[in-house]
Amino acid sequence: MKFFKYISILLVIFASLKANGQNYNYKEDASFTVKGIVKDSEDNSPISDVEIQVNGGNYTTTLLDGTFRIKVKKGDEVIISHKDFETVYYIIKDDDDITVEVHPAETTNYTFKKKNKENTFESAIDSAKIYKTTSAEKSIQFLTESIAKSKSVQQNAEAFELLADVNMYWKQYDLATTNYRISLKNQANVDVRLKLAKAYFFNNNLSKSLEEYDALNTGKLSNWQQILKQEGLGDVYLKQNKIEKAKNAYAIGLAIAKDNKITVKIAELNAKIGQVYTQSGNAQEAENYLENSVTVASKVNKTKEVEQKVKFADFQNTNRAYSKEIETRKQIIKDINSIEKDSIITNESPLTKQKQNYKIGNAYYLSNNLDAAIPYLEESIEEANKKEDLIVKKDATKKLADVFVASGNFEKAKEAFNAYTEAVDQLYIKKEQEISQAARFSKSIAEKQNRILSLENDRQLTLSQMQLSDEKNKRQQLIIYSLIGGLFLLVITAYLMFKNIKQQKLANNLLALKSLRSQMNPHFIFNALNSVNSFIATNDERTANKYLSDFSKLMRAVLENSEEDFIPLEKEIQLIELYTKLEHFRFKDKFDYTISVEDTIDVEAYKIPPMLLQPYIENAVWHGLRYKEEKGILDITITKKRKDEIEITIADNGIGRKKSKALKTENQKKHNSKGLGNIKKRVTILNEMYKDKVDINIEDNLTDAEDVGTKVIVTLKKD
């Protein structure tokens, strides 16, 4: 290469992402990727191995075709250097692409020009970038136009890469992998290959993600690309629970970042190595790396520093260092107040005051400082109301109820549980709306994807026809192949739509289950609290204390199991033993009870939905045995029906369903109907998800006695 006397830089500006009177939600540190090329102005030949570095940040080099990509922020200084020309410094003002033309002359000149891109491929691409984070539909519409205007495989590759970037941002990972692959098919690119590997990772296709990372030749990667590769490998290995491999991959990436002083990656990789040590149980090493992460991140910017502090606080919580966690999170809240002055923090971000106040309250609760927990949980609820964050509001309200229960303030606990139930109902309605919107969004995106794929197919067909215009036989073959390809695309589209519908159905079922459990727990707790209140009013303090002690054990068991679809049968037996004992303690003169389990049954081998049996026992006591004139019997038996199937029978000799119904008030009828209806809904959903695992049958006892009693038979199958 010649020695060049001076350099002139021509900045070819494609578009600027400026908000005209709008407020945008900036993520993290508002960084973005700029693309550029370095070439000789005399013969337009590309210049490879030019070093491109952000002052104190990212680093890369130009490829064989002279191109580069680098992550920057507005105001960053980019240093462009090579042994054959004088180093150039440029301040980033927007995300416009950069063209560096190097040519010999007597003086050094820097000229800045705007390229007219009205109604061109570039203008459509730039419009798509503007709407990328605000409107997926508009962004994809502009990309559809850009593909129609594409005049080369390079432009086609760029359009499909941006389309995949849009898919990634809106979490459409299946479509992202498809479009990255189309981009690579048009033009090989290491950065796109890294993105494809990441898309496979987020789509939980770990084997394909690992395959893509392994296929990258480390010797041909820039330092930044090597770091991304090692970080990606570490993420995959960690998700596969391959602890040592994950640690080694992160350590290699960290070493490269330190050698090249890439501060942002030094901070992130320290945090990820800390996460590995946490997962492997080495708390001391984890703490060292996480502390280093916070220290290094403070040199990047305040947002990055606070993100690492949150990870450190989560680590302290995991290791039960609650006092330290509380101090860390109090400092985080102060930092968030500073960050909010310059940027908008969305509810999805971990950097919200409602989340941090909730976690401080939780830490005080776990350290048994109940009085200190209350104001932070109340502050969390207040902040969540302001920000319309129903998820945090629900969690904070439930935790506040737990605090009041633990402190013995049952009146406040009842109020908190009422608020919690209301929050759950609001969240359920909101989630139903979001699921409906997501379904419409996915359908719209899929339709636009089909349109784009059709355009790509048409474009390829047109190019082929032009190239083979004089070869009729080959043209006919091409049409046949195109039709086959179109059919194949239709099959893929149908599969993607089927998969999406299946995922939406599963999401609906899981949300419905969570809502039903959330309704059931407060209902059970309120009934139990009323029992406690009644008992305390009619018994001496010593007996009441004993009753409360057993009640607290029962409450702990209920709350521990409240989030699970299924729990071991052994735990459910312990729960009903506690509950039946408490009811018998209150109604000793009304009934005796037995609980028997056949010796041949392995109770650890069977799983059962939590709180499935308790409502039937409650009905037997409160609506059957309680109204019986003489002392009754409650018999709970668990017997083996056949191999891998057991039968749980709850039988009483109470007054029976018909007589009990005649005695009920209108309010009691509604209450009972809602409780049993809740169980039926849960069992229906669980049987749909787990293939008819539970069956429930209710019948009257076959007896000539006046009090016929009721028998509930629950059939349970092993996994």
XYZ file of C-alpha atoms in Angstrom:
719
model
C 0.000 0.000 0.000
C 1.161 3.519 -0.775
C 2.051 6.004 1.902
C -0.617 8.665 1.871
C 0.273 12.260 2.676
C -3.102 13.221 4.056
C -6.645 12.028 4.533
C -10.064 13.426 3.707
C -13.153 11.957 5.273
C -16.396 11.886 3.355
C -19.302 11.247 5.690
C -22.134 9.731 3.693
C -25.183 10.373 5.870
C -28.122 8.094 5.270
C -30.601 9.394 7.919
C -30.817 10.762 11.441
C -32.974 9.350 14.186
C -34.339 12.606 15.578
C -37.517 12.791 17.605
C -39.624 15.785 16.553
C -41.338 16.604 19.823
C -41.439 12.930 20.876
C -40.055 11.222 23.955
C -38.407 7.879 23.244
C -37.707 5.076 25.740
C -33.946 4.714 25.582
C -32.637 1.327 26.646
C -29.565 1.015 28.794
C -27.008 3.622 27.594
C -28.775 4.520 24.244
C -25.982 2.880 22.255
C -26.327 1.911 18.592
C -24.205 0.339 15.838
C -22.737 2.393 13.027
C -21.425 0.884 9.811
C -18.601 2.254 7.733
C -16.035 1.616 5.032
C -12.428 2.760 4.529
C -11.227 2.948 0.897
C -8.644 4.511 -1.419
C -10.145 7.519 -3.203
C -7.976 7.050 -6.330
C -9.092 3.548 -7.312
C -11.926 2.997 -4.798
C -10.146 -0.113 -3.460
C -11.020 -1.122 0.133
C -8.396 -0.915 2.889
C -8.352 -3.808 5.367
C -6.923 -4.089 8.909
C -7.635 -0.436 9.742
C -8.089 -0.093 13.521
C -11.421 1.456 14.578
C -11.727 2.246 18.282
C -14.146 4.201 20.463
C -12.235 6.242 23.016
C -12.282 4.141 26.199
C -14.792 1.671 24.701
C -15.345 -0.720 21.804
C -12.746 -1.806 19.245
C -12.757 -3.464 15.817
C -10.833 -3.569 12.515
C -11.937 -3.313 8.885
C -12.519 -6.545 6.969
C -11.109 -7.501 3.564
C -13.820 -5.425 1.863
C -12.857 -2.395 4.001
C -16.107 -2.421 5.998
C -16.540 -2.236 9.767
C -19.260 -2.083 12.391
C -18.886 -0.697 15.895
C -21.185 0.049 18.818
C -21.191 3.736 19.865
C -23.201 6.474 21.588
C -23.777 10.076 20.580
C -20.772 12.150 21.574
C -18.281 9.239 21.408
C -14.921 9.894 19.732
C -13.988 7.299 17.089
C -10.288 6.817 16.385
C -9.413 5.529 12.862
C -5.769 4.498 12.563
C -3.428 2.554 10.257
C 0.328 2.354 9.816
C 0.100 3.896 6.314
C -1.824 7.084 7.113
C -2.271 9.684 9.785
C -4.737 8.852 12.578
C -8.204 10.365 12.158
C -10.553 11.406 14.980
C -14.312 11.746 14.507
C -17.122 12.655 16.956
C -20.345 10.631 16.623
C -23.390 12.891 16.146
C -25.960 10.318 14.979
C -26.155 6.784 13.578
C -25.303 7.745 9.988
C -23.003 5.366 8.092
C -19.394 6.526 7.657
C -17.302 6.409 4.491
C -13.601 7.194 4.933
C -11.862 8.081 1.647
C -8.089 8.246 1.760
C -6.189 9.966 -1.101
C -2.881 11.868 -1.535
C -2.944 15.667 -1.574
C -0.983 18.616 -0.301
C -3.400 19.506 2.476
C -5.783 17.653 4.665
C -9.435 18.435 4.081
C -12.556 17.083 5.738
C -15.803 17.526 3.803
C -19.303 16.638 4.947
C -22.029 15.930 2.399
C -25.621 14.828 2.519
C -26.662 12.215 -0.011
C -30.121 12.617 -1.513
C -31.881 9.322 -0.883
C -35.469 10.339 -1.517
C -37.573 7.388 -2.711
C -34.557 5.052 -2.746
C -33.556 1.822 -1.049
C -31.555 3.812 1.523
C -34.490 6.087 2.428
C -36.737 3.069 3.048
C -34.046 1.443 5.213
C -33.608 4.628 7.263
C -37.369 4.944 7.800
C -37.423 1.324 8.985
C -34.659 2.147 11.512
C -36.648 5.093 12.875
C -39.671 2.923 13.658
C -37.716 -0.135 14.795
C -38.341 0.402 18.532
C -41.692 2.190 18.341
C -43.764 0.416 15.673
C -42.863 -3.013 14.348
C -45.581 -2.856 11.699
C -44.384 0.468 10.248
C -40.753 -0.651 10.341
C -41.571 -3.887 8.497
C -43.678 -1.960 5.963
C -40.667 0.209 5.066
C -38.473 -2.892 4.898
C -40.949 -4.432 2.457
C -40.494 -1.332 0.272
C -36.696 -1.507 0.597
C -36.607 -5.146 -0.547
C -38.726 -4.235 -3.581
C -36.184 -1.475 -4.399
C -33.116 -3.628 -3.725
C -30.673 -3.715 -6.628
C -27.941 -5.999 -5.282
C -27.373 -8.954 -2.998
C -25.561 -6.592 -0.595
C -28.660 -4.382 -0.244
C -30.851 -7.452 0.098
C -28.588 -8.771 2.869
C -28.772 -5.420 4.674
C -32.583 -5.318 4.456
C -33.045 -8.843 5.825
C -30.514 -8.185 8.599
C -32.490 -5.120 9.722
C -35.735 -7.110 9.443
C -34.216 -9.730 11.766
C -33.070 -6.949 14.132
C -36.695 -5.733 14.310
C -37.853 -9.304 15.007
C -35.283 -9.605 17.803
C -36.358 -6.337 19.417
C -40.011 -7.457 19.445
C -39.025 -10.969 20.637
C -40.098 -12.799 17.466
C -37.058 -15.079 17.657
C -38.291 -17.700 15.166
C -38.659 -15.043 12.465
C -35.338 -13.468 13.471
C -33.426 -16.710 12.813
C -35.166 -17.100 9.445
C -34.285 -13.572 8.317
C -30.666 -13.653 9.565
C -30.209 -16.844 7.554
C -31.655 -15.161 4.441
C -29.285 -12.219 4.993
C -26.304 -14.586 5.247
C -27.471 -16.429 2.148
C -27.259 -13.148 0.231
C -23.904 -12.112 1.734
C -21.635 -13.707 4.349
C -21.056 -11.451 7.367
C -19.484 -12.274 10.747
C -21.617 -9.789 12.690
C -24.806 -11.267 11.252
C -23.532 -14.759 12.080
C -23.047 -13.665 15.697
C -26.571 -12.240 15.736
C -27.948 -15.503 14.333
C -26.249 -17.464 17.114
C -27.790 -15.104 19.681
C -31.243 -15.452 18.094
C -31.001 -19.244 18.325
C -30.051 -18.849 21.999
C -33.085 -16.696 22.796
C -35.256 -19.172 20.884
C -33.921 -21.925 23.215
C -32.282 -23.775 20.307
C -29.008 -24.155 22.222
C -27.474 -26.782 19.931
C -27.871 -24.551 16.852
C -26.572 -21.535 18.783
C -23.481 -23.520 19.830
C -23.023 -24.737 16.265
C -23.011 -21.167 14.909
C -20.516 -19.915 17.522
C -18.183 -22.885 16.951
C -18.278 -22.321 13.182
C -16.738 -18.840 13.585
C -12.992 -18.844 12.928
C -11.490 -16.981 15.895
C -8.373 -16.058 13.906
C -10.453 -14.001 11.469
C -12.478 -12.145 14.104
C -11.861 -8.644 15.419
C -11.275 -8.261 19.156
C -14.871 -7.109 19.665
C -16.213 -10.082 17.703
C -14.027 -12.494 19.685
C -15.479 -11.095 22.919
C -19.051 -11.505 21.623
C -18.293 -15.081 20.574
C -16.847 -16.058 23.972
C -19.662 -14.298 25.813
C -22.238 -16.088 23.658
C -20.564 -19.459 24.264
C -20.579 -18.750 27.997
C -24.299 -17.940 27.913
C -25.089 -21.214 26.119
C -22.913 -23.319 28.435
C -24.401 -21.664 31.523
C -27.925 -22.427 30.330
C -26.812 -26.029 29.733
C -25.439 -26.028 33.310
C -21.898 -26.687 32.030
C -20.335 -24.527 34.723
C -16.617 -24.955 33.953
C -17.053 -24.422 30.211
C -19.123 -21.294 30.849
C -16.506 -19.909 33.241
C -13.666 -20.572 30.801
C -15.502 -18.917 27.889
C -16.309 -15.800 29.954
C -12.702 -15.671 31.235
C -11.296 -15.717 27.674
C -13.657 -12.907 26.677
C -12.720 -10.913 29.792
C -8.993 -11.270 29.032
C -9.500 -9.905 25.487
C -11.609 -7.022 26.823
C -8.917 -6.126 29.402
C -6.115 -6.274 26.813
C -8.013 -3.851 24.583
C -9.478 -1.710 27.405
C -13.076 -2.323 26.303
C -14.602 -1.118 29.563
C -18.242 -1.971 28.976
C -17.442 -5.640 28.315
C -15.037 -5.809 31.256
C -17.956 -4.830 33.511
C -20.465 -7.211 31.913
C -18.140 -10.230 31.858
C -17.105 -9.697 35.484
C -20.815 -9.858 36.360
C -21.344 -13.024 34.304
C -18.353 -14.796 35.884
C -19.788 -13.773 39.254
C -23.059 -15.385 38.199
C -21.204 -18.614 37.345
C -19.518 -18.711 40.759
C -22.866 -18.014 42.424
C -24.441 -20.931 40.585
C -21.553 -23.220 41.561
C -21.795 -22.175 45.237
C -18.510 -20.234 45.486
C -19.892 -17.104 47.174
C -16.536 -15.446 47.916
C -15.297 -15.544 44.303
C -18.742 -14.463 43.082
C -18.671 -11.431 45.388
C -15.191 -10.409 44.163
C -16.217 -10.465 40.501
C -19.505 -8.679 41.116
C -17.724 -5.933 43.092
C -15.263 -5.550 40.207
C -18.205 -5.299 37.811
C -19.703 -2.386 39.750
C -16.332 -0.611 39.984
C -15.619 -0.907 36.258
C -19.191 -0.026 35.254
C -18.906 3.257 37.183
C -16.314 4.320 34.592
C -18.765 3.715 31.720
C -21.885 5.603 32.827
C -24.332 5.832 35.719
C -26.935 3.534 34.149
C -24.439 0.734 33.580
C -23.152 1.146 37.156
C -26.673 0.836 38.606
C -27.401 -2.253 36.484
C -24.379 -3.984 37.973
C -25.359 -2.831 41.482
C -28.743 -4.517 41.009
C -27.004 -7.785 40.097
C -24.789 -7.410 43.178
C -27.830 -6.804 45.396
C -29.525 -9.911 43.942
C -26.390 -11.882 44.822
C -26.498 -10.554 48.388
C -30.118 -11.653 48.631
C -29.266 -15.136 47.366
C -26.578 -15.421 50.059
C -28.900 -14.031 52.781
C -26.719 -10.981 53.395
C -29.885 -8.972 53.946
C -28.325 -6.001 55.765
C -25.811 -5.464 52.956
C -28.519 -5.966 50.351
C -30.689 -3.295 51.994
C -27.839 -0.751 51.985
C -27.029 -1.523 48.328
C -30.629 -1.105 47.226
C -31.049 2.165 49.141
C -28.062 3.514 47.184
C -29.619 2.160 43.960
C -32.813 4.164 44.621
C -30.734 7.356 45.002
C -28.972 6.565 41.719
C -32.295 5.900 39.950
C -33.511 9.369 40.968
C -30.453 10.773 39.174
C -30.927 8.611 36.056
C -34.633 9.490 35.719
C -33.716 13.144 35.161
C -32.121 12.303 31.797
C -33.999 9.258 30.519
C -37.231 7.293 30.814
C -37.134 3.997 32.723
C -39.823 1.531 31.637
C -41.613 -0.886 33.995
C -39.817 -3.806 32.298
C -36.454 -2.478 33.496
C -34.997 -3.734 36.809
C -34.073 -0.090 37.496
C -37.439 1.010 38.878
C -38.046 2.396 42.339
C -41.094 0.192 42.872
C -39.019 -2.968 42.314
C -36.177 -1.815 44.566
C -38.507 -0.691 47.392
C -40.265 -4.061 47.175
C -36.959 -5.919 47.431
C -35.847 -3.790 50.409
C -39.143 -4.618 52.140
C -38.657 -8.296 51.316
C -35.106 -8.226 52.733
C -36.378 -6.680 55.978
C -39.110 -9.351 56.089
C -36.594 -12.159 55.578
C -34.385 -10.706 58.311
C -37.478 -10.627 60.597
C -37.495 -6.820 60.894
C -41.225 -6.569 60.204
C -41.759 -2.953 61.290
C -38.993 -1.758 58.930
C -40.431 -3.781 56.026
C -43.884 -2.131 56.078
C -42.996 1.445 54.899
C -40.868 0.160 51.992
C -43.594 -2.219 50.821
C -46.160 0.597 51.082
C -43.803 2.880 49.113
C -43.425 0.140 46.488
C -47.221 -0.129 46.153
C -47.538 3.668 45.858
C -44.822 3.835 43.155
C -46.374 0.859 41.325
C -49.726 2.663 41.296
C -48.101 5.775 39.825
C -46.326 3.758 37.115
C -49.306 1.378 36.583
C -47.034 -1.573 37.343
C -49.588 -4.231 38.349
C -47.032 -7.035 38.683
C -44.988 -5.253 41.349
C -48.182 -3.991 43.002
C -49.454 -7.570 43.281
C -46.170 -8.909 44.694
C -45.707 -6.021 47.140
C -49.313 -6.285 48.380
C -48.959 -10.029 48.961
C -45.670 -9.513 50.804
C -47.301 -6.796 52.935
C -50.038 -9.283 53.877
C -47.339 -11.810 54.820
C -45.713 -9.205 57.066
C -49.001 -8.425 58.836
C -49.732 -12.151 59.310
C -46.256 -12.694 60.742
C -46.684 -9.733 63.109
C -50.127 -10.957 64.248
C -52.049 -7.995 62.822
C -54.794 -10.061 61.204
C -57.090 -7.111 60.515
C -54.400 -5.402 58.430
C -53.543 -8.768 56.865
C -57.143 -9.153 55.746
C -57.131 -5.672 54.189
C -53.864 -6.433 52.408
C -55.192 -9.752 51.115
C -58.293 -7.979 49.790
C -56.041 -5.502 47.978
C -53.915 -8.407 46.710
C -56.998 -10.190 45.331
C -58.082 -6.983 43.588
C -54.593 -6.562 42.085
C -54.641 -10.176 40.855
C -58.011 -9.601 39.172
C -56.739 -6.397 37.529
C -53.583 -8.164 36.369
C -55.587 -11.074 35.011
C -57.754 -8.710 32.921
C -54.650 -6.865 31.699
C -52.889 -10.117 30.780
C -55.937 -11.311 28.866
C -55.862 -8.063 26.885
C -52.105 -8.393 26.305
C -52.487 -11.991 25.134
C -55.203 -10.919 22.695
C -53.043 -8.042 21.453
C -50.023 -10.339 21.161
C -52.038 -12.792 19.081
C -53.120 -10.015 16.709
C -49.542 -8.677 16.616
C -48.069 -12.117 15.826
C -50.669 -12.657 13.112
C -49.898 -9.263 11.574
C -46.137 -9.877 11.687
C -46.568 -13.329 10.146
C -48.650 -11.878 7.306
C -46.033 -9.211 6.605
C -43.285 -11.848 6.760
C -45.142 -13.877 4.149
C -45.359 -10.790 1.948
C -41.618 -10.155 2.319
C -40.751 -13.756 1.587
C -42.950 -13.573 -1.494
C -41.135 -10.422 -2.629
C -37.792 -12.114 -2.063
C -38.964 -15.135 -3.980
C -40.291 -12.934 -6.814
C -37.058 -10.924 -6.889
C -34.913 -14.031 -7.163
C -37.224 -15.427 -9.827
C -37.042 -12.199 -11.870
C -33.240 -12.091 -11.691
C -33.021 -15.698 -12.762
C -35.387 -15.124 -15.663
C -33.289 -12.179 -16.869
C -30.106 -14.222 -16.689
C -31.652 -17.234 -18.443
C -33.905 -15.436 -20.911
C -32.457 -17.411 -23.861
C -32.549 -20.793 -22.153
C -36.183 -21.889 -22.254
C -35.701 -25.305 -20.732
C -33.775 -23.972 -17.775
C -36.367 -21.237 -17.273
C -39.134 -23.835 -17.031
C -37.122 -25.747 -14.463
C -36.598 -22.570 -12.493
C -40.372 -21.914 -12.420
C -40.992 -25.432 -11.138
C -38.337 -25.027 -8.450
C -39.784 -21.648 -7.483
C -43.251 -23.186 -7.081
C -41.791 -25.938 -4.930
C -39.949 -23.305 -2.906
C -43.184 -21.329 -2.506
C -44.969 -24.455 -1.278
C -42.136 -25.102 1.145
C -42.441 -21.525 2.463
C -46.188 -22.030 2.913
C -45.513 -25.200 4.905
C -43.000 -23.334 7.084
C -45.472 -20.478 7.585
C -48.234 -22.923 8.549
C -45.884 -24.610 11.012
C -44.879 -21.271 12.543
C -48.528 -20.251 12.903
C -49.403 -23.618 14.495
C -46.486 -23.303 16.886
C -47.507 -19.743 17.795
C -51.132 -20.779 18.455
C -49.908 -23.643 20.643
C -47.645 -21.308 22.621
C -50.482 -18.792 23.071
C -52.792 -21.552 24.313
C -50.175 -22.721 26.814
C -49.644 -19.124 27.976
C -53.421 -18.707 28.446
C -53.615 -21.928 30.482
C -50.696 -20.958 32.719
C -52.164 -17.506 33.343
C -55.590 -18.988 34.110
C -54.047 -21.480 36.562
C -52.142 -18.707 38.317
C -55.291 -16.613 38.599
C -57.331 -19.536 39.985
C -54.629 -20.344 42.559
C -54.421 -16.669 43.497
C -58.200 -16.605 44.079
C -58.123 -19.846 46.066
C -55.374 -18.939 48.549
C -57.004 -15.710 49.856
C -60.375 -17.559 50.077
C -58.821 -20.324 52.178
C -56.843 -17.880 54.337
C -59.900 -15.701 55.055
C -61.887 -18.770 56.170
C -58.993 -19.881 58.383
C -58.590 -16.375 59.878
C -62.296 -16.306 60.715
C -61.878 -19.660 62.461
C -58.911 -18.304 64.449
C -60.867 -15.182 65.392
C -63.863 -17.245 66.555
C -61.708 -19.643 68.528
C -59.752 -16.903 70.288
C -63.042 -15.297 71.302
C -64.292 -18.470 73.012
C -61.120 -20.099 74.487
C -58.346 -19.366 76.903
C -55.050 -17.780 75.847
C -52.927 -20.918 76.213
C -55.195 -23.008 73.985
C -55.433 -20.163 71.482
C -51.638 -19.924 71.270
C -51.391 -23.639 70.530
C -54.060 -23.298 67.867
C -52.227 -20.335 66.313
C -48.953 -22.279 66.289
C -50.560 -25.102 64.269
C -52.326 -22.547 62.085
C -49.007 -20.815 61.245
C -47.519 -24.164 60.173
C -50.505 -24.705 57.919
C -50.194 -21.195 56.456
C -46.490 -21.687 55.714
C -47.237 -24.964 53.908
C -50.024 -23.342 51.846
C -47.914 -20.336 50.821
C -44.866 -22.469 49.955
C -46.941 -24.576 47.562
C -49.143 -21.818 46.151
C -47.112 -21.218 42.952
C -46.828 -24.885 41.854
C -49.069 -26.762 39.414
C -48.298 -30.055 41.175
C -46.652 -30.969 44.490
C -45.642 -34.370 45.943
C -48.594 -36.273 47.436
C -46.615 -36.491 50.677
C -46.805 -32.676 51.079
C -50.544 -32.622 50.372
C -51.099 -35.315 53.032
C -49.153 -33.231 55.555
C -51.285 -30.195 54.642
C -54.641 -31.984 55.057
C -53.444 -33.573 58.323
C -52.739 -30.087 59.674
C -56.016 -28.679 58.390
C -58.171 -31.600 59.638
C -56.444 -31.460 63.013
C -57.347 -27.752 63.342
C -60.978 -28.298 62.351
C -61.292 -31.233 64.762
C -59.701 -29.088 67.464
C -62.545 -26.621 66.970
C -65.406 -29.104 66.504
C -64.356 -31.963 68.830
C -67.951 -32.637 69.800
C -69.113 -32.858 66.169
C -66.852 -35.484 64.585
C -63.854 -37.772 64.803
C -61.594 -38.457 61.846
C -59.117 -40.971 60.427
C -56.463 -40.549 57.721
C -55.013 -43.788 56.383
C -52.562 -44.494 53.556
C -52.117 -47.991 52.150
C -48.620 -49.319 52.956
C -47.897 -50.294 49.347
C -48.262 -46.720 48.090
C -45.084 -44.678 47.521
C -46.421 -41.197 48.369
C -43.271 -39.542 46.993
C -43.909 -41.012 43.536
C -47.273 -39.308 43.030
C -47.942 -35.620 42.422
C -51.175 -33.741 43.048
C -52.369 -30.142 42.495
C -51.860 -28.213 45.765
C -54.969 -27.433 47.886
C -57.047 -29.939 45.868
C -58.313 -32.017 48.809
C -58.760 -29.294 51.456
C -61.970 -27.725 50.019
C -63.707 -31.143 50.018
C -62.658 -31.758 53.637
C -63.894 -28.256 54.485
C -67.275 -29.014 52.842
C -67.538 -32.318 54.733
C -66.984 -30.593 58.098
C -68.834 -27.299 57.565
C -71.790 -28.480 55.476
C -72.180 -32.116 56.532
C -70.826 -33.030 59.970
C -71.338 -29.658 61.676
C -75.136 -29.919 61.399
C -75.304 -33.574 62.489
C -77.104 -34.134 65.805
C -74.882 -36.941 67.029
C -71.091 -37.179 66.629
C -70.042 -37.984 63.070
C -67.036 -39.587 61.344
C -64.744 -38.209 58.644
C -62.754 -40.966 56.925
C -59.887 -40.090 54.529
C -58.282 -43.110 52.842
C -55.658 -43.463 50.120
C -55.661 -46.856 48.387
C -54.051 -48.373 45.323
C -56.574 -48.833 42.517
C -54.221 -50.357 39.944
C -50.598 -50.005 38.861
C -49.573 -46.329 38.653
C -53.035 -45.213 39.831
C -54.382 -44.489 43.321
C -57.761 -43.522 44.762
C -58.237 -40.879 47.481
C -61.599 -41.125 49.254
C -63.041 -38.407 51.522
C -66.161 -39.874 53.130
C -68.411 -38.483 55.882
C -71.670 -39.588 57.480
C -72.989 -36.036 57.700
C -76.432 -34.790 56.744
C -75.756 -35.148 53.003
C -75.754 -32.783 50.068
C -79.518 -32.473 49.633
C -80.215 -31.611 53.277
C -77.176 -29.309 53.473
C -78.332 -27.377 50.408
C -81.743 -26.781 51.995
C -80.069 -25.252 55.084
C -77.806 -22.836 53.186
C -78.392 -19.130 52.799
C -78.206 -17.575 49.326
C -74.706 -16.157 50.126
C -73.437 -19.589 51.246
C -74.716 -21.182 48.033
C -72.774 -18.674 45.922
C -69.640 -19.119 48.049
C -69.686 -22.927 47.800
C -70.417 -22.862 44.092
C -67.479 -20.524 43.436
C -65.052 -22.661 45.483
C -65.988 -25.982 43.842
C -66.156 -24.297 40.430
C -62.587 -23.057 40.952
C -61.413 -26.647 41.568
C -63.237 -27.934 38.472
C -61.595 -25.253 36.302
C -58.124 -26.076 37.702
C -58.587 -29.811 37.123
C -59.898 -29.231 33.579
C -56.886 -27.055 32.640
C -54.360 -29.404 34.300
C -55.865 -32.466 32.593
C -55.638 -30.662 29.260
C -51.965 -29.836 29.898
C -50.941 -33.135 31.527
C -53.202 -35.642 29.724
C -56.036 -36.555 32.133
C -53.983 -37.022 35.283
C -56.744 -36.229 37.829
C -60.378 -37.365 38.041
C -62.923 -36.307 40.708
C -66.302 -37.922 41.434
C -68.802 -36.867 44.163
C -71.612 -39.189 45.258
C -73.907 -39.934 48.204
C -73.080 -42.850 50.508
C -75.159 -45.983 49.920
C -76.865 -46.244 53.316
C -80.359 -46.452 54.810
C -79.494 -44.081 57.648
C -81.201 -40.700 57.902
C -77.854 -38.889 57.442
C -76.687 -40.286 54.112
C -73.349 -38.468 54.116
C -71.148 -37.681 51.102
C -68.230 -39.430 49.413
C -65.617 -37.650 47.249
C -63.387 -39.949 45.176
C -60.217 -38.476 43.639
C -58.377 -40.713 41.159
C -54.707 -39.784 40.644
C -52.331 -41.160 38.018
C -48.557 -41.353 38.332
C -46.402 -39.343 35.848
